[in-house]
PDB file of C-alpha atoms in Angstrom:
ATOM      1  CA  PRO A   1      20.612 -37.249  -4.120  1.00  0.00           C
ATOM      2  CA  ASN A   2      21.280 -34.363  -6.381  1.00  0.00           C
ATOM      3  CA  GLY A   3      22.692 -31.771  -3.842  1.00  0.00           C
ATOM      4  CA  GLY A   4      25.090 -31.397  -0.915  1.00  0.00           C
ATOM      5  CA  LEU A   5      22.117 -32.300   1.482  1.00  0.00           C
ATOM      6  CA  HIS A   6      19.250 -34.487   0.794  1.00  0.00           C
ATOM      7  CA  VAL A   7      16.468 -35.512   2.941  1.00  0.00           C
ATOM      8  CA  LYS A   8      13.736 -37.929   1.875  1.00  0.00           C
ATOM      9  CA  SER A   9      10.497 -38.692   3.704  1.00  0.00           C
ATOM     10  CA  ASP A  10      10.083 -42.249   4.887  1.00  0.00           C
ATOM     11  CA  THR A  11       6.791 -44.097   4.131  1.00  0.00           C
ATOM     12  CA  ASN A  12       4.707 -41.820   5.966  1.00  0.00           C
ATOM     13  CA  ARG A  13       1.395 -41.668   4.098  1.00  0.00           C
ATOM     14  CA  THR A  14       0.394 -38.437   4.839  1.00  0.00           C
ATOM     15  CA  ILE A  15       3.586 -36.859   3.405  1.00  0.00           C
ATOM     16  CA  ASN A  16       5.378 -38.175   0.245  1.00  0.00           C
ATOM     17  CA  THR A  17       7.895 -35.437  -0.628  1.00  0.00           C
ATOM     18  CA  ASP A  18      11.537 -35.059  -1.080  1.00  0.00           C
ATOM     19  CA  PHE A  19      13.450 -31.810   0.026  1.00  0.00           C
ATOM     20  CA  THR A  20      16.810 -31.192  -1.650  1.00  0.00           C
ATOM     21  CA  LEU A  21      18.972 -28.413  -0.374  1.00  0.00           C
ATOM     22  CA  ALA A  22      20.772 -27.586  -3.503  1.00  0.00           C
ATOM     23  CA  GLU A  23      23.750 -24.992  -4.336  1.00  0.00           C
ATOM     24  CA  GLY A  24      22.606 -23.045  -7.328  1.00  0.00           C
ATOM     25  CA  THR A  25      24.270 -22.260 -10.575  1.00  0.00           C
ATOM     26  CA  GLY A  26      24.948 -19.078 -12.025  1.00  0.00           C
ATOM     27  CA  THR A  27      24.030 -15.943 -10.153  1.00  0.00           C
ATOM     28  CA  TYR A  28      21.564 -17.794  -8.258  1.00  0.00           C
ATOM     29  CA  THR A  29      21.378 -20.021  -4.926  1.00  0.00           C
ATOM     30  CA  TRP A  30      18.391 -22.001  -4.699  1.00  0.00           C
ATOM     31  CA  HIS A  31      16.615 -24.385  -2.051  1.00  0.00           C
ATOM     32  CA  ALA A  32      14.701 -26.612  -4.204  1.00  0.00           C
ATOM     33  CA  TYR A  33      11.490 -28.425  -3.012  1.00  0.00           C
ATOM     34  CA  GLN A  34      10.704 -31.438  -4.823  1.00  0.00           C
ATOM     35  CA  ARG A  35       7.865 -33.920  -4.934  1.00  0.00           C
ATOM     36  CA  ASN A  36       8.250 -37.520  -6.656  1.00  0.00           C
ATOM     37  CA  GLY A  37      11.710 -36.432  -7.851  1.00  0.00           C
ATOM     38  CA  ALA A  38      10.586 -33.265  -9.704  1.00  0.00           C
ATOM     39  CA  ASP A  39      11.246 -29.540  -8.580  1.00  0.00           C
ATOM     40  CA  LYS A  40       8.087 -27.782  -7.668  1.00  0.00           C
ATOM     41  CA  TRP A  41       9.196 -24.585  -5.979  1.00  0.00           C
ATOM     42  CA  ARG A  42      12.496 -23.148  -5.372  1.00  0.00           C
ATOM     43  CA  VAL A  43      13.200 -20.341  -2.882  1.00  0.00           C
ATOM     44  CA  GLY A  44      16.428 -18.464  -3.004  1.00  0.00           C
ATOM     45  CA  GLY A  45      17.781 -15.397  -4.535  1.00  0.00           C
ATOM     46  CA  LYS A  46      20.564 -13.722  -6.629  1.00  0.00           C
ATOM     47  CA  ALA A  47      24.192 -13.926  -5.503  1.00  0.00           C
ATOM     48  CA  ASP A  48      24.210 -10.207  -5.027  1.00  0.00           C
ATOM     49  CA  ASP A  49      21.635 -10.494  -2.531  1.00  0.00           C
ATOM     50  CA  SER A  50      19.254  -7.993  -4.232  1.00  0.00           C
ATOM     51  CA  TYR A  51      16.234 -10.300  -3.326  1.00  0.00           C
ATOM     52  CA  LEU A  52      15.004 -13.414  -2.055  1.00  0.00           C
ATOM     53  CA  SER A  53      12.383 -15.411  -4.269  1.00  0.00           C
ATOM     54  CA  TRP A  54       9.841 -17.915  -4.546  1.00  0.00           C
ATOM     55  CA  TYR A  55       9.989 -19.287  -7.883  1.00  0.00           C
ATOM     56  CA  ASN A  56       7.308 -21.602  -9.218  1.00  0.00           C
ATOM     57  CA  ASP A  57       8.734 -24.198 -11.613  1.00  0.00           C
ATOM     58  CA  ALA A  58       5.440 -25.277 -13.361  1.00  0.00           C
ATOM     59  CA  SER A  59       4.882 -21.770 -14.533  1.00  0.00           C
ATOM     60  CA  SER A  60       8.637 -20.930 -14.723  1.00  0.00           C
ATOM     61  CA  THR A  61       7.776 -17.685 -12.953  1.00  0.00           C
ATOM     62  CA  HIS A  62       8.954 -15.758  -9.752  1.00  0.00           C
ATOM     63  CA  GLN A  63       5.546 -15.790  -7.679  1.00  0.00           C
ATOM     64  CA  PHE A  64       7.017 -13.523  -4.616  1.00  0.00           C
ATOM     65  CA  ALA A  65      10.259 -11.590  -3.864  1.00  0.00           C
ATOM     66  CA  LEU A  66      11.404  -9.739  -0.926  1.00  0.00           C
ATOM     67  CA  ALA A  67      13.873  -7.237  -2.154  1.00  0.00           C
ATOM     68  CA  SER A  68      16.946  -6.115  -0.153  1.00  0.00           C
ATOM     69  CA  ASP A  69      15.360  -2.734   0.538  1.00  0.00           C
ATOM     70  CA  GLY A  70      12.251  -4.207   2.181  1.00  0.00           C
ATOM     71  CA  LYS A  71      10.191  -3.957  -0.688  1.00  0.00           C
ATOM     72  CA  VAL A  72       7.645  -6.865  -1.613  1.00  0.00           C
ATOM     73  CA  GLY A  73       6.993  -7.847  -5.426  1.00  0.00           C
ATOM     74  CA  VAL A  74       4.096 -10.388  -6.125  1.00  0.00           C
ATOM     75  CA  GLY A  75       4.950 -11.271  -9.727  1.00  0.00           C
ATOM     76  CA  THR A  76       8.114  -9.185  -9.802  1.00  0.00           C
ATOM     77  CA  VAL A  77      11.493  -9.301  -8.676  1.00  0.00           C
ATOM     78  CA  SER A  78      11.928  -5.675  -9.033  1.00  0.00           C
ATOM     79  CA  PRO A  79       9.470  -3.996  -6.824  1.00  0.00           C
ATOM     80  CA  ASP A  80       9.300  -0.082  -7.332  1.00  0.00           C
ATOM     81  CA  HIS A  81       6.918   0.370  -3.939  1.00  0.00           C
ATOM     82  CA  ASN A  82       6.730  -1.379  -0.639  1.00  0.00           C
ATOM     83  CA  LEU A  83       4.190  -3.491  -2.186  1.00  0.00           C
ATOM     84  CA  HIS A  84       4.029  -3.992  -5.966  1.00  0.00           C
ATOM     85  CA  VAL A  85       1.706  -6.666  -7.549  1.00  0.00           C
ATOM     86  CA  VAL A  86       2.290  -7.292 -11.509  1.00  0.00           C
ATOM     87  CA  SER A  87       0.222  -9.548 -13.614  1.00  0.00           C
ATOM     88  CA  ALA A  88      -0.233 -10.449 -17.205  1.00  0.00           C
ATOM     89  CA  GLY A  89      -3.926 -10.051 -16.580  1.00  0.00           C
ATOM     90  CA  ASN A  90      -5.569  -7.955 -14.230  1.00  0.00           C
ATOM     91  CA  ALA A  91      -3.336  -7.226 -11.349  1.00  0.00           C
ATOM     92  CA  GLU A  92      -5.456  -7.063  -8.068  1.00  0.00           C
ATOM     93  CA  PHE A  93      -5.451  -7.354  -4.277  1.00  0.00           C
ATOM     94  CA  GLU A  94      -7.640  -7.201  -1.449  1.00  0.00           C
ATOM     95  CA  VAL A  95      -7.400  -6.228   2.286  1.00  0.00           C
ATOM     96  CA  GLU A  96     -10.302  -7.853   4.441  1.00  0.00           C
ATOM     97  CA  ARG A  97     -11.083  -7.760   8.093  1.00  0.00           C
ATOM     98  CA  THR A  98     -12.279 -11.143   9.164  1.00  0.00           C
ATOM     99  CA  SER A  99     -16.342 -10.504   9.299  1.00  0.00           C
ATOM    100  CA  GLY A 100     -15.926  -7.089   8.038  1.00  0.00           C
ATOM    101  CA  ALA A 101     -15.213  -5.018   5.021  1.00  0.00           C
ATOM    102  CA  ALA A 102     -13.078  -6.077   2.148  1.00  0.00           C
ATOM    103  CA  VAL A 103     -11.555  -3.191   0.154  1.00  0.00           C
ATOM    104  CA  PHE A 104     -10.369  -4.310  -3.359  1.00  0.00           C
ATOM    105  CA  THR A 105      -7.980  -2.799  -5.781  1.00  0.00           C
ATOM    106  CA  GLN A 106      -7.390  -3.910  -9.558  1.00  0.00           C
ATOM    107  CA  ALA A 107      -5.352  -2.594 -12.375  1.00  0.00           C
ATOM    108  CA  GLN A 108      -6.974  -3.391 -15.730  1.00  0.00           C
ATOM    109  CA  SER A 109      -5.832  -2.591 -19.034  1.00  0.00           C
ATOM    110  CA  ALA A 110      -7.675   0.678 -19.245  1.00  0.00           C
ATOM    111  CA  LEU A 111      -9.315   1.281 -16.066  1.00  0.00           C
ATOM    112  CA  GLY A 112      -8.143   1.324 -12.189  1.00  0.00           C
ATOM    113  CA  VAL A 113     -10.823   0.106  -9.781  1.00  0.00           C
ATOM    114  CA  THR A 114     -10.709   0.467  -6.173  1.00  0.00           C
ATOM    115  CA  GLY A 115     -13.650  -0.026  -3.674  1.00  0.00           C
ATOM    116  CA  THR A 116     -15.352  -2.724  -1.638  1.00  0.00           C
ATOM    117  CA  SER A 117     -16.127  -5.903  -2.652  1.00  0.00           C
ATOM    118  CA  SER A 118     -18.239  -6.895   0.134  1.00  0.00           C
ATOM    119  CA  ASN A 119     -21.703  -5.453   1.127  1.00  0.00           C
ATOM    120  CA  HIS A 120     -20.154  -2.549   2.957  1.00  0.00           C
ATOM    121  CA  ASP A 121     -19.734   1.376   2.042  1.00  0.00           C
ATOM    122  CA  PHE A 122     -16.571   2.738   0.950  1.00  0.00           C
ATOM    123  CA  GLY A 123     -14.987   5.784   2.334  1.00  0.00           C
ATOM    124  CA  LEU A 124     -12.465   8.419   1.403  1.00  0.00           C
ATOM    125  CA  LEU A 125     -10.604  10.037   4.410  1.00  0.00           C
ATOM    126  CA  THR A 126      -8.488  13.154   4.847  1.00  0.00           C
ATOM    127  CA  ASN A 127      -6.928  13.922   8.087  1.00  0.00           C
ATOM    128  CA  GLY A 128      -7.939  10.590   9.617  1.00  0.00           C
ATOM    129  CA  SER A 129     -11.731  11.407   9.071  1.00  0.00           C
ATOM    130  CA  VAL A 130     -13.908  10.114   6.364  1.00  0.00           C
ATOM    131  CA  ARG A 131     -14.940  13.006   4.250  1.00  0.00           C
ATOM    132  CA  MET A 132     -16.757  11.391   1.408  1.00  0.00           C
ATOM    133  CA  ARG A 133     -18.777   8.088   1.320  1.00  0.00           C
ATOM    134  CA  ILE A 134     -20.240   5.882  -1.504  1.00  0.00           C
ATOM    135  CA  ASP A 135     -22.841   3.651   0.469  1.00  0.00           C
ATOM    136  CA  ALA A 136     -23.520  -0.057  -0.561  1.00  0.00           C
ATOM    137  CA  GLU A 137     -26.326   1.298  -2.539  1.00  0.00           C
ATOM    138  CA  GLY A 138     -24.300   3.509  -4.389  1.00  0.00           C
ATOM    139  CA  TYR A 139     -25.434   6.772  -2.961  1.00  0.00           C
ATOM    140  CA  VAL A 140     -22.713   9.529  -2.419  1.00  0.00           C
ATOM    141  CA  GLY A 141     -22.307  11.545   0.605  1.00  0.00           C
ATOM    142  CA  ILE A 142     -19.819  14.362   1.139  1.00  0.00           C
ATOM    143  CA  ASN A 143     -19.520  15.394   4.612  1.00  0.00           C
ATOM    144  CA  GLU A 144     -22.635  12.964   5.167  1.00  0.00           C
ATOM    145  CA  SER A 145     -22.220   9.646   6.685  1.00  0.00           C
ATOM    146  CA  SER A 146     -25.656   8.448   5.650  1.00  0.00           C
ATOM    147  CA  PRO A 147     -26.595  10.055   2.105  1.00  0.00           C
ATOM    148  CA  ALA A 148     -30.216   9.485   1.243  1.00  0.00           C
ATOM    149  CA  HIS A 149     -29.984  10.862  -2.313  1.00  0.00           C
ATOM    150  CA  ALA A 150     -27.634  10.044  -5.205  1.00  0.00           C
ATOM    151  CA  LEU A 151     -25.418  12.851  -4.160  1.00  0.00           C
ATOM    152  CA  GLN A 152     -25.919  14.641  -0.860  1.00  0.00           C
ATOM    153  CA  ILE A 153     -23.714  17.488   0.189  1.00  0.00           C
ATOM    154  CA  LYS A 154     -23.397  18.754   3.726  1.00  0.00           C
ATOM    155  CA  ALA A 155     -21.479  22.301   4.342  1.00  0.00           C
ATOM    156  CA  THR A 156     -19.287  22.096   7.436  1.00  0.00           C
ATOM    157  CA  ARG A 157     -18.478  25.897   7.668  1.00  0.00           C
ATOM    158  CA  ALA A 158     -21.155  28.444   8.340  1.00  0.00           C
ATOM    159  CA  ASN A 159     -22.130  30.833   5.396  1.00  0.00           C
ATOM    160  CA  TYR A 160     -20.594  28.707   2.931  1.00  0.00           C
ATOM    161  CA  ALA A 161     -22.407  27.363  -0.143  1.00  0.00           C
ATOM    162  CA  SER A 162     -22.763  23.380  -0.032  1.00  0.00           C
ATOM    163  CA  LEU A 163     -22.146  23.394  -3.768  1.00  0.00           C
ATOM    164  CA  VAL A 164     -20.756  25.838  -6.260  1.00  0.00           C
ATOM    165  CA  LEU A 165     -20.911  25.210 -10.064  1.00  0.00           C
ATOM    166  CA  ASN A 166     -18.403  27.411 -12.421  1.00  0.00           C
ATOM    167  CA  VAL A 167     -19.223  27.528 -15.997  1.00  0.00           C
ATOM    168  CA  ASP A 168     -16.484  28.311 -18.401  1.00  0.00           C
ATOM    169  CA  THR A 169     -18.284  30.466 -21.232  1.00  0.00           C
ATOM    170  CA  GLY A 170     -14.825  31.252 -23.041  1.00  0.00           C
ATOM    171  CA  SER A 171     -14.843  30.788 -27.038  1.00  0.00           C
ATOM    172  CA  GLY A 172     -13.784  27.520 -28.272  1.00  0.00           C
TER     173      GLY A 172
END
């Protein structure tokens, strides 16, 4: 045993892991999960209680953290928002309903992408109602739930134009 409490599995053929609860060193306290005598994951946090982290020994990175203010970090132990995803490659997340739409967001090096990654329309809402829709074929409807053209705009107020284009004719 290399910790204050050491629990080792018996000869159970379905589970062959060691579990070690160990007092951390320095500013961290870790609970180390081992397999075949080597650390695989550590769960613990800083002594100042600023966050709880899941640390991957294989990649030497904090994979997931819960900050003391309730913010969640994926790839960071210092989340700036309620959910903060950081990655050396494209940072991305997806929200999906079982047997329904999947909404995907990705931060690339020079472009932010959001939309559906499933065969479903994507809508933008204001005041709880979808005001603009991009259907699965790529047609865009503004105040139109079933656009039949590349861009279809429906006026929602009487005596107002559906589309106004302003042209700046100033010099320069």
